[in-house]
XYZ file of C-alpha atoms in Angstrom:
610
model
C 12.805 0.435 -8.280
C 15.298 0.493 -5.481
C 16.078 0.800 -1.828
C 17.243 4.132 -0.430
C 18.575 5.303 2.926
C 20.534 8.169 4.357
C 21.860 9.931 7.415
C 21.921 13.737 7.351
C 23.595 15.916 9.937
C 25.787 13.321 11.677
C 29.007 11.447 11.025
C 28.064 8.451 8.859
C 30.424 6.003 10.600
C 29.079 2.492 9.918
C 25.580 3.591 8.857
C 26.033 2.541 5.198
C 27.566 -0.816 6.093
C 24.657 -1.572 8.421
C 21.734 -0.572 6.192
C 22.995 -1.826 2.813
C 22.433 -5.521 3.619
C 18.947 -4.699 4.927
C 18.050 -3.161 1.546
C 19.861 -5.607 -0.734
C 16.663 -7.480 -1.671
C 15.184 -4.251 -3.043
C 18.076 -3.717 -5.440
C 20.248 -6.718 -6.296
C 21.666 -5.216 -9.522
C 23.915 -2.498 -8.068
C 24.574 -0.476 -4.935
C 26.317 2.755 -4.064
C 27.197 5.135 -1.229
C 28.005 8.827 -1.166
C 29.235 10.454 2.015
C 31.082 13.398 3.473
C 32.003 14.270 7.039
C 28.416 14.651 8.263
C 26.084 13.147 5.662
C 25.617 9.993 3.621
C 23.261 8.588 1.022
C 22.802 4.866 0.345
C 21.225 3.119 -2.638
C 20.530 -0.405 -3.889
C 19.402 -0.691 -7.504
C 16.892 -2.816 -9.389
C 17.637 -1.776 -12.971
C 14.435 -1.139 -14.958
C 15.164 1.983 -17.032
C 18.586 2.673 -18.542
C 20.305 -0.562 -17.599
C 23.745 0.961 -18.199
C 26.115 2.254 -15.484
C 24.784 5.779 -16.150
C 21.830 4.851 -13.916
C 24.084 4.286 -10.896
C 23.047 5.982 -7.644
C 23.598 8.000 -5.561
C 23.617 10.259 -8.594
C 25.391 13.616 -8.727
C 24.446 16.589 -10.857
C 26.899 17.680 -13.547
C 28.061 20.564 -11.358
C 28.465 18.256 -8.362
C 26.241 20.344 -6.094
C 23.235 18.008 -5.923
C 23.113 14.350 -4.840
C 20.050 12.135 -5.313
C 18.808 8.733 -4.188
C 15.501 7.718 -5.737
C 13.121 4.765 -5.445
C 10.342 4.357 -8.006
C 9.539 5.330 -11.575
C 8.783 8.651 -13.282
C 6.561 7.579 -16.168
C 6.605 10.950 -17.936
C 10.378 11.361 -17.745
C 10.689 11.695 -21.529
C 8.319 14.669 -21.513
C 10.232 16.327 -18.682
C 13.506 15.540 -20.433
C 12.339 17.409 -23.539
C 11.411 20.446 -21.473
C 14.776 20.445 -19.726
C 16.670 20.003 -22.994
C 14.831 23.018 -24.395
C 16.260 24.948 -21.439
C 19.795 23.821 -22.263
C 20.228 20.722 -20.079
C 22.259 17.847 -21.499
C 21.904 14.248 -20.365
C 24.352 11.350 -20.308
C 21.890 8.446 -20.087
C 18.295 7.582 -20.961
C 16.823 6.887 -17.513
C 14.387 8.747 -15.295
C 16.746 9.280 -12.335
C 18.908 11.750 -14.231
C 15.790 13.626 -15.346
C 14.389 13.729 -11.808
C 17.683 15.088 -10.498
C 17.823 17.913 -13.038
C 14.124 18.667 -12.690
C 14.084 18.949 -8.894
C 17.409 20.833 -8.743
C 15.965 23.490 -11.045
C 12.353 23.560 -9.765
C 12.473 22.621 -6.097
C 9.188 21.665 -4.452
C 7.284 23.496 -7.209
C 8.395 20.751 -9.579
C 6.671 17.922 -7.707
C 3.260 18.477 -9.283
C 4.639 17.734 -12.772
C 5.915 14.261 -11.812
C 3.814 11.318 -12.955
C 4.784 8.132 -11.232
C 5.467 6.417 -7.932
C 8.404 7.752 -6.012
C 10.241 8.356 -2.797
C 13.487 10.287 -3.032
C 16.023 12.363 -1.142
C 17.812 15.281 -2.810
C 20.789 16.720 -0.948
C 22.229 20.162 -1.639
C 25.907 20.102 -0.711
C 26.130 23.889 -0.991
C 23.479 24.716 1.617
C 23.497 21.438 3.544
C 19.759 21.052 2.902
C 17.946 17.767 2.241
C 14.574 17.476 0.483
C 12.572 14.247 0.810
C 9.264 13.583 -0.977
C 6.687 10.853 -1.644
C 4.214 10.380 -4.478
C 0.549 11.438 -4.050
C -0.709 7.975 -3.100
C 2.316 6.882 -1.102
C 2.978 3.891 -3.340
C 6.665 4.025 -2.484
C 7.552 3.990 1.232
C 9.826 6.332 3.171
C 10.504 6.081 6.921
C 12.149 8.910 8.856
C 13.651 9.356 12.321
C 15.215 12.406 13.959
C 17.768 12.023 16.724
C 18.313 14.194 19.785
C 21.110 16.014 17.994
C 18.798 16.979 15.140
C 20.208 14.416 12.718
C 17.824 12.824 10.222
C 17.884 9.149 9.247
C 15.613 7.760 6.535
C 15.104 4.505 4.633
C 12.738 2.655 2.327
C 12.041 0.127 5.060
C 11.634 0.345 8.799
C 13.836 -2.722 9.215
C 16.739 -0.880 7.602
C 16.471 1.942 10.135
C 16.423 -0.587 12.958
C 19.523 -2.238 11.495
C 21.337 1.123 11.462
C 21.901 0.908 15.220
C 20.810 4.506 15.709
C 17.072 4.079 16.322
C 16.061 3.006 19.854
C 14.013 -0.195 19.717
C 11.035 1.008 21.747
C 7.499 -0.078 20.935
C 4.658 2.397 20.388
C 1.548 0.966 22.152
C -0.776 3.375 20.344
C 0.402 1.987 17.013
C -0.176 -1.551 18.311
C -3.730 -0.558 19.212
C -4.283 0.826 15.722
C -2.901 -2.346 14.163
C -5.151 -4.595 16.263
C -8.171 -2.529 15.267
C -7.522 -2.440 11.525
C -5.002 -5.133 10.603
C -2.358 -2.623 9.501
C -0.394 0.274 10.966
C -1.927 3.533 9.686
C 0.487 6.152 8.423
C 2.318 8.122 9.592
C 2.662 5.810 12.617
C 4.980 2.821 12.967
C 5.332 0.246 15.727
C 8.658 1.834 16.686
C 8.460 4.909 18.875
C 10.016 7.923 17.178
C 9.962 6.495 13.635
C 7.332 7.866 11.274
C 6.431 7.448 7.648
C 6.577 10.600 5.611
C 2.913 10.954 4.692
C 1.789 10.364 1.120
C 1.865 13.494 -1.028
C 4.142 15.341 1.416
C 7.657 16.711 1.279
C 10.143 17.117 4.115
C 12.967 19.646 4.224
C 15.862 19.281 6.680
C 18.313 22.107 7.375
C 20.598 22.621 10.355
C 18.701 20.087 12.454
C 15.291 21.617 11.764
C 12.527 19.783 9.872
C 9.643 21.248 7.884
C 6.913 18.983 6.445
C 4.261 20.179 4.003
C 1.643 18.558 1.763
C 2.169 19.179 -1.930
C -0.737 17.165 -3.371
C -4.405 16.994 -2.292
C -5.449 13.578 -1.037
C -6.299 11.725 -4.263
C -9.165 9.811 -2.624
C -11.247 13.015 -2.617
C -11.595 13.182 -6.394
C -14.010 16.097 -6.285
C -11.775 18.298 -4.142
C -8.575 20.271 -4.566
C -7.512 20.949 -8.144
C -9.973 18.397 -9.561
C -12.649 21.084 -9.909
C -10.419 22.986 -12.332
C -10.251 20.077 -14.769
C -13.631 20.779 -16.323
C -17.415 20.632 -15.870
C -19.106 17.526 -14.516
C -19.605 14.760 -17.068
C -23.012 13.185 -16.432
C -23.645 11.742 -19.896
C -22.905 8.011 -19.894
C -21.471 7.784 -23.405
C -19.183 10.742 -22.780
C -18.090 9.235 -19.455
C -17.298 5.893 -21.116
C -15.231 7.554 -23.851
C -13.345 9.651 -21.306
C -12.728 6.669 -19.035
C -11.458 4.448 -21.829
C -9.006 7.037 -23.104
C -7.761 7.791 -19.575
C -7.294 4.081 -18.841
C -5.417 3.436 -22.100
C -3.149 6.377 -21.320
C -2.407 5.075 -17.818
C -1.687 1.533 -19.014
C 0.633 2.873 -21.726
C 2.491 5.016 -19.191
C 2.936 2.098 -16.796
C 4.414 -0.112 -19.536
C 7.442 2.169 -20.029
C 10.375 -0.148 -19.302
C 13.673 -1.422 -20.657
C 12.882 -4.933 -19.355
C 9.838 -7.191 -19.950
C 6.651 -6.380 -18.018
C 4.301 -9.018 -16.559
C 0.793 -8.957 -15.084
C -0.785 -10.373 -11.932
C -3.959 -11.866 -13.418
C -6.891 -12.947 -11.310
C -10.253 -13.730 -12.872
C -11.470 -10.293 -11.789
C -12.431 -7.302 -13.889
C -9.556 -5.016 -12.888
C -6.565 -7.125 -13.943
C -8.432 -8.411 -17.018
C -9.121 -4.825 -18.094
C -5.400 -4.065 -17.889
C -4.660 -7.121 -20.002
C -7.239 -6.100 -22.606
C -5.835 -2.564 -22.861
C -2.174 -3.653 -23.053
C -0.382 -4.907 -26.171
C -0.400 -8.701 -26.673
C 2.439 -10.752 -25.268
C 2.437 -9.901 -21.570
C 3.503 -12.674 -19.221
C 0.617 -13.243 -16.792
C 0.598 -15.066 -13.434
C -2.256 -16.605 -11.439
C -2.516 -18.476 -8.138
C -5.004 -21.351 -7.941
C -6.067 -23.880 -5.297
C -7.082 -27.534 -5.396
C -7.376 -28.446 -1.711
C -10.752 -30.028 -0.905
C -13.276 -27.284 -0.222
C -11.168 -24.543 -1.840
C -13.050 -24.558 -5.139
C -14.700 -21.216 -4.418
C -11.289 -19.546 -4.195
C -9.811 -21.012 -7.373
C -9.767 -18.609 -10.330
C -7.125 -20.365 -12.375
C -9.404 -21.708 -15.132
C -11.119 -18.434 -16.136
C -7.819 -16.567 -15.711
C -6.165 -18.961 -18.158
C -9.048 -18.491 -20.605
C -8.861 -14.710 -20.575
C -5.055 -14.862 -20.833
C -5.344 -16.995 -23.970
C -7.988 -14.641 -25.394
C -5.584 -11.693 -25.293
C -2.422 -13.538 -26.271
C -0.664 -13.537 -22.906
C 2.040 -15.993 -21.949
C 0.382 -17.490 -18.882
C 1.960 -19.187 -15.854
C -0.312 -20.551 -13.105
C 0.644 -21.889 -9.684
C -1.539 -24.289 -7.721
C -0.946 -23.475 -4.057
C -1.738 -26.079 -1.417
C -1.770 -25.817 2.352
C 1.487 -27.768 2.547
C 3.243 -25.249 0.298
C 1.765 -22.319 2.225
C 3.105 -23.858 5.434
C 6.603 -24.104 3.951
C 6.565 -20.508 2.717
C 5.056 -18.935 5.834
C 8.382 -18.350 7.690
C 9.891 -16.577 4.670
C 6.746 -14.480 4.296
C 6.900 -13.406 7.943
C 10.583 -12.564 7.536
C 9.645 -10.304 4.602
C 7.215 -8.142 6.592
C 8.486 -4.635 7.176
C 5.531 -3.853 9.429
C 2.860 -6.334 10.504
C -0.228 -6.659 8.324
C -3.001 -9.213 7.926
C -2.642 -8.960 4.140
C 0.211 -9.518 1.725
C 0.668 -13.305 1.574
C -1.114 -13.472 -1.781
C 1.175 -10.787 -3.220
C 4.237 -12.500 -1.732
C 3.325 -15.794 -3.424
C 2.521 -14.428 -6.886
C 5.592 -12.157 -6.740
C 7.753 -15.169 -6.013
C 6.208 -16.915 -9.003
C 6.911 -13.965 -11.326
C 10.457 -13.528 -10.023
C 11.197 -17.221 -10.455
C 10.184 -16.790 -14.108
C 12.785 -14.026 -14.544
C 10.489 -10.971 -14.358
C 11.524 -7.670 -12.774
C 8.314 -5.696 -13.417
C 4.624 -6.602 -13.159
C 1.315 -4.753 -13.374
C -1.406 -5.157 -10.755
C -5.131 -4.370 -10.864
C -4.963 -2.986 -7.338
C -7.028 0.177 -6.843
C -9.799 -0.561 -9.336
C -12.341 -1.348 -6.627
C -11.640 1.937 -4.830
C -11.817 3.954 -8.046
C -14.953 2.358 -9.526
C -16.921 1.338 -6.425
C -16.336 -2.400 -6.657
C -16.270 -3.348 -2.969
C -19.437 -4.508 -1.161
C -18.667 -1.715 1.309
C -20.048 0.831 -1.178
C -23.488 -0.632 -0.470
C -23.048 -2.033 3.038
C -21.530 1.007 4.768
C -24.399 3.386 3.856
C -26.915 0.729 4.948
C -25.186 0.338 8.311
C -25.224 4.082 8.858
C -28.919 4.327 7.955
C -29.705 1.460 10.340
C -27.803 3.218 13.142
C -29.680 6.476 12.470
C -33.072 4.786 12.573
C -32.393 3.360 16.045
C -31.777 6.870 17.395
C -31.816 6.929 21.227
C -32.473 3.173 21.322
C -28.960 2.518 20.047
C -27.307 2.726 23.482
C -29.561 0.188 25.194
C -29.319 -2.056 22.125
C -25.512 -1.972 22.319
C -25.600 -2.964 25.992
C -28.020 -5.783 25.235
C -25.806 -7.147 22.451
C -22.734 -7.195 24.692
C -24.238 -8.533 27.909
C -26.603 -11.274 26.791
C -25.302 -14.824 26.196
C -23.060 -14.907 23.148
C -22.127 -11.250 23.581
C -18.471 -12.050 22.961
C -19.174 -13.022 19.367
C -17.024 -10.778 17.147
C -19.962 -9.727 14.953
C -22.019 -8.693 17.977
C -19.015 -6.821 19.368
C -18.681 -4.854 16.133
C -22.382 -3.985 16.037
C -22.320 -2.953 19.697
C -19.402 -0.620 18.994
C -21.269 0.878 16.027
C -24.376 1.444 18.164
C -22.368 3.102 20.938
C -21.129 5.852 18.567
C -22.877 8.660 16.659
C -24.020 7.580 13.178
C -21.232 8.232 10.684
C -19.655 6.703 7.614
C -16.349 6.098 9.389
C -18.033 4.216 12.255
C -19.985 2.070 9.785
C -16.841 1.476 7.739
C -14.881 0.427 10.817
C -17.733 -1.909 11.797
C -17.407 -3.618 8.410
C -13.625 -3.526 7.913
C -12.400 -3.628 11.503
C -10.558 -6.460 13.229
C -10.812 -6.044 17.007
C -13.156 -3.484 18.571
C -11.801 -0.762 20.922
C -12.972 -2.616 24.072
C -11.287 -5.790 22.789
C -8.127 -3.847 21.995
C -8.083 -2.511 25.569
C -8.440 -6.025 26.934
C -5.560 -7.294 24.798
C -3.247 -4.434 25.775
C -3.995 -4.893 29.479
C -3.461 -8.638 29.133
C 0.007 -8.046 27.685
C 0.892 -5.289 30.150
C 1.010 -2.555 27.513
C -0.330 0.984 27.930
C -4.124 0.718 28.024
C -4.382 4.464 27.313
C -3.661 3.596 23.697
C -7.238 2.404 23.090
C -8.939 5.741 23.914
C -6.414 7.421 21.610
C -7.472 4.933 18.953
C -11.147 5.891 19.306
C -10.291 9.595 19.086
C -8.208 9.017 15.945
C -11.006 7.003 14.337
C -13.541 9.739 14.985
C -11.277 12.194 13.143
C -11.320 10.032 10.017
C -14.787 11.063 8.856
C -14.699 11.912 5.128
C -14.990 15.575 4.090
C -18.590 16.714 4.471
C -18.666 18.017 0.899
C -18.470 14.476 -0.517
C -21.515 12.532 -1.612
C -22.167 9.298 0.282
C -20.564 6.972 -2.287
C -17.566 9.284 -2.643
C -17.261 9.262 1.149
C -16.953 5.487 1.113
C -14.376 5.753 -1.699
C -12.435 8.227 0.443
C -12.445 5.808 3.395
C -11.430 2.852 1.246
C -8.638 4.907 -0.287
C -7.129 6.505 2.792
C -7.694 3.582 5.175
C -7.606 0.306 3.302
C -5.639 1.117 0.144
C -3.065 3.491 1.608
C -2.472 1.821 4.961
C -2.677 -1.826 3.960
C -2.800 -2.718 0.275
C -0.130 -0.341 -1.031
C 2.474 -0.966 1.710
C 1.939 -4.720 1.496
C 2.197 -4.729 -2.286
C 5.459 -2.809 -2.230
C 7.235 -4.771 0.458
C 6.045 -8.220 -0.667
C 6.934 -7.649 -4.316
C 10.283 -6.128 -3.406
C 11.021 -9.120 -1.179
C 11.547 -10.878 -4.523
C 13.210 -7.891 -6.281
C 10.050 -7.267 -8.305
C 8.709 -3.829 -9.199
C 4.917 -3.698 -8.938
C 3.146 -1.045 -11.014
C -0.444 -0.021 -10.368
C -2.153 1.726 -13.332
C -5.409 2.349 -11.415
C -3.497 4.179 -8.662
C -2.356 7.055 -10.833
C -2.926 10.724 -10.028
C -3.205 11.692 -13.703
C -5.883 9.049 -14.279
C -7.791 10.136 -11.211
C -7.680 13.813 -12.135
C -9.165 12.948 -15.521
C -11.922 10.841 -13.958
C -12.688 13.402 -11.264
C -15.120 15.186 -13.581
C -17.275 12.066 -14.044
C -20.436 12.224 -11.933
C -20.142 9.909 -8.876
C -23.310 8.033 -9.766
C -21.649 7.003 -13.054
C -18.110 6.375 -11.824
C -19.224 4.406 -8.753
C -22.228 2.646 -10.321
C -22.826 -0.916 -9.020
C -20.888 -3.693 -10.685
C -18.176 -1.263 -11.827
C -20.433 -0.593 -14.796
C -18.302 2.304 -16.074
C -15.158 0.178 -16.158
C -17.006 -2.670 -17.873
C -18.381 -0.373 -20.553
C -14.963 1.192 -21.089
C -13.368 -2.150 -21.984
C -15.767 -3.756 -24.502
C -13.095 -6.282 -25.510
C -13.938 -8.353 -22.423
C -16.420 -11.122 -23.325
C -19.838 -11.518 -21.737
C -19.001 -14.909 -20.209
C -16.194 -13.275 -18.276
C -18.119 -10.173 -17.175
C -21.118 -12.169 -15.977
C -19.083 -14.324 -13.582
C -19.653 -13.728 -9.841
C -17.031 -11.489 -8.250
C -14.458 -13.513 -6.312
C -11.476 -11.283 -5.583
C -7.883 -12.395 -5.126
C -8.402 -14.406 -1.902
C -6.722 -17.352 -0.227
C -8.641 -20.128 1.628
C -7.145 -19.284 5.009
C -10.238 -20.171 7.029
C -10.305 -23.575 5.359
C -6.619 -24.206 5.980
C -6.573 -22.959 9.562
C -9.679 -24.892 10.607
C -8.318 -28.141 9.151
C -5.999 -29.870 11.667
C -4.438 -31.898 8.848
C -3.198 -28.760 7.049
C -0.405 -28.267 9.568
C -0.717 -24.480 9.237
C -0.140 -23.626 12.911
C 0.025 -19.890 13.505
C 1.328 -19.855 17.060
C -1.244 -17.330 18.323
C -0.012 -15.492 21.452
C -1.802 -15.562 24.789
C -5.155 -13.714 24.804
C -7.713 -12.904 27.504
C -10.520 -15.386 28.148
C -13.634 -15.023 26.035
C -12.013 -13.328 23.025
C -13.593 -14.599 19.810
C -10.783 -16.016 17.655
C -12.893 -18.126 15.310
C -12.415 -15.892 12.221
C -9.073 -16.716 10.614
C -8.085 -13.059 10.199
C -8.140 -12.489 13.969
C -5.735 -15.363 14.569
C -3.581 -14.208 11.654
C -3.605 -10.656 13.044
C -2.240 -11.794 16.402
C 0.284 -14.251 14.935
C 1.785 -11.646 12.606
C 2.034 -9.062 15.391
C 3.672 -11.494 17.806
C 6.152 -12.661 15.171
C 7.145 -9.104 14.218
C 7.593 -7.891 17.801
C 9.636 -10.963 18.689
C 11.890 -10.643 15.645
C 12.499 -6.890 15.569
C 11.968 -5.607 19.125
C 12.594 -8.788 21.160
C 9.151 -8.468 22.774
C 7.063 -11.514 23.690
C 3.298 -11.027 23.972
C 2.684 -12.766 27.293
C 0.231 -12.229 30.149
C 1.410 -9.404 32.364
């Protein structure tokens, strides 16, 4: 796990000196720079595999032609190493970077499909002056790119590093602000900085002579029944066969994600996903849990059952009881760690700090289990909302007007329902009604209030309408697609990466694994997405009944409790908003506070009335 950056097609000058400090937290163990007259590659290293100097980057091929900077892990590097050795390759070290370099130099983009892992890398060919950049299928590892007027390409693991380079103009993108206000995160490939984009998940980028080509190399993994999934075998609709297949696939993924030359920990809530990982892993993992003891926070505290299940499976367990006073002290550091604004991530920041303070460099997370096995309430609520909208038919328009214009029409729940009723019935509209933050009319009001381009809101509505899941998917699979490509990809994965790496911690996610998902793609949706994550429960019989029968809580913090209690001292500093905007839900205040803090810090913009 590392930080990478580079400038291709322009004199490096002080580019390395500027971006290295901005990436130091991602790789405190080592750093390196390669450059020539018109190109440079930059790397900061967190040593996980092959701790020796042979893992130093930027790494050069034996012939000197190829240079590589790589962030992530290739879990099947030993398999690829064996194949390359059979072809005559010889290796100096035991790490995955050297294997990736040889593999991509010999295979090119055709070699991407064989990689199992999370990755973002840049491979430079000094002979042709060509650069190849690529991201893993889910986009677990980030990669931001910018092209200058002269055709030069700058890239980095974090947007803040590109801003620190001095080459990227600090201009805000109002359309991206609109998207953030609506969803609580900035959807890829957009960023809040005009001209900077994320290379989309499962895509590669080739730069040559100032020209850029971008292509997808992997079907979107959220659509498990599409792309190459159909070639993996006939549909499995027998429950016993599905359970056996799921268990074997899960054990394989957990084993792959434990490959490491340093100890591996586990973020353990009292939920099914992280407990399943613990049950399938060898004994002895170091587990970490956040608990709460503020008055009224009992419903958020999972520390007791987490400690019980940790003891059951022989984990070394470390809990942390987090109080409002501690959250208040940590909030400035958390905000300083944000690479792009998001309403999520504070929980990951806190538990990552705990693991790092205990000396860990690697931890597993149960992230992605709800998307894969239908664990969110949205799998039931979104179809119900769409059916309700369909039943209203032509009455939906008048009902929307009535909700908005009668007393109390500014209530955020009524605003969401009115927006749903004003649109054609669809899964994406129902999903946005459930998951959304501010509605498009509210977004327009906020942008006008701050003097930003109000045309961004109509663009937001058009983009949302284009997010409808593929028509070939069954209803439950459509919700899984939305949860995967909206919530997981745009919010949970970016937050998990940047908040863990703020503490030099590599976070591994066994449920977010393309090999696992290809194997489970043949399981009938009604089995894989059965209520209560029944398939996952049946696949891990080691978990006791007392644990499985507990109500689902999720890894949540008592923000509403803290923010509504004047004695907590957790003052967010919400920016100016138009009159009548409903800010009672904590996440709306948090949304605005995070945005204002980020714009002030990185673009020197204050959100004030125009």
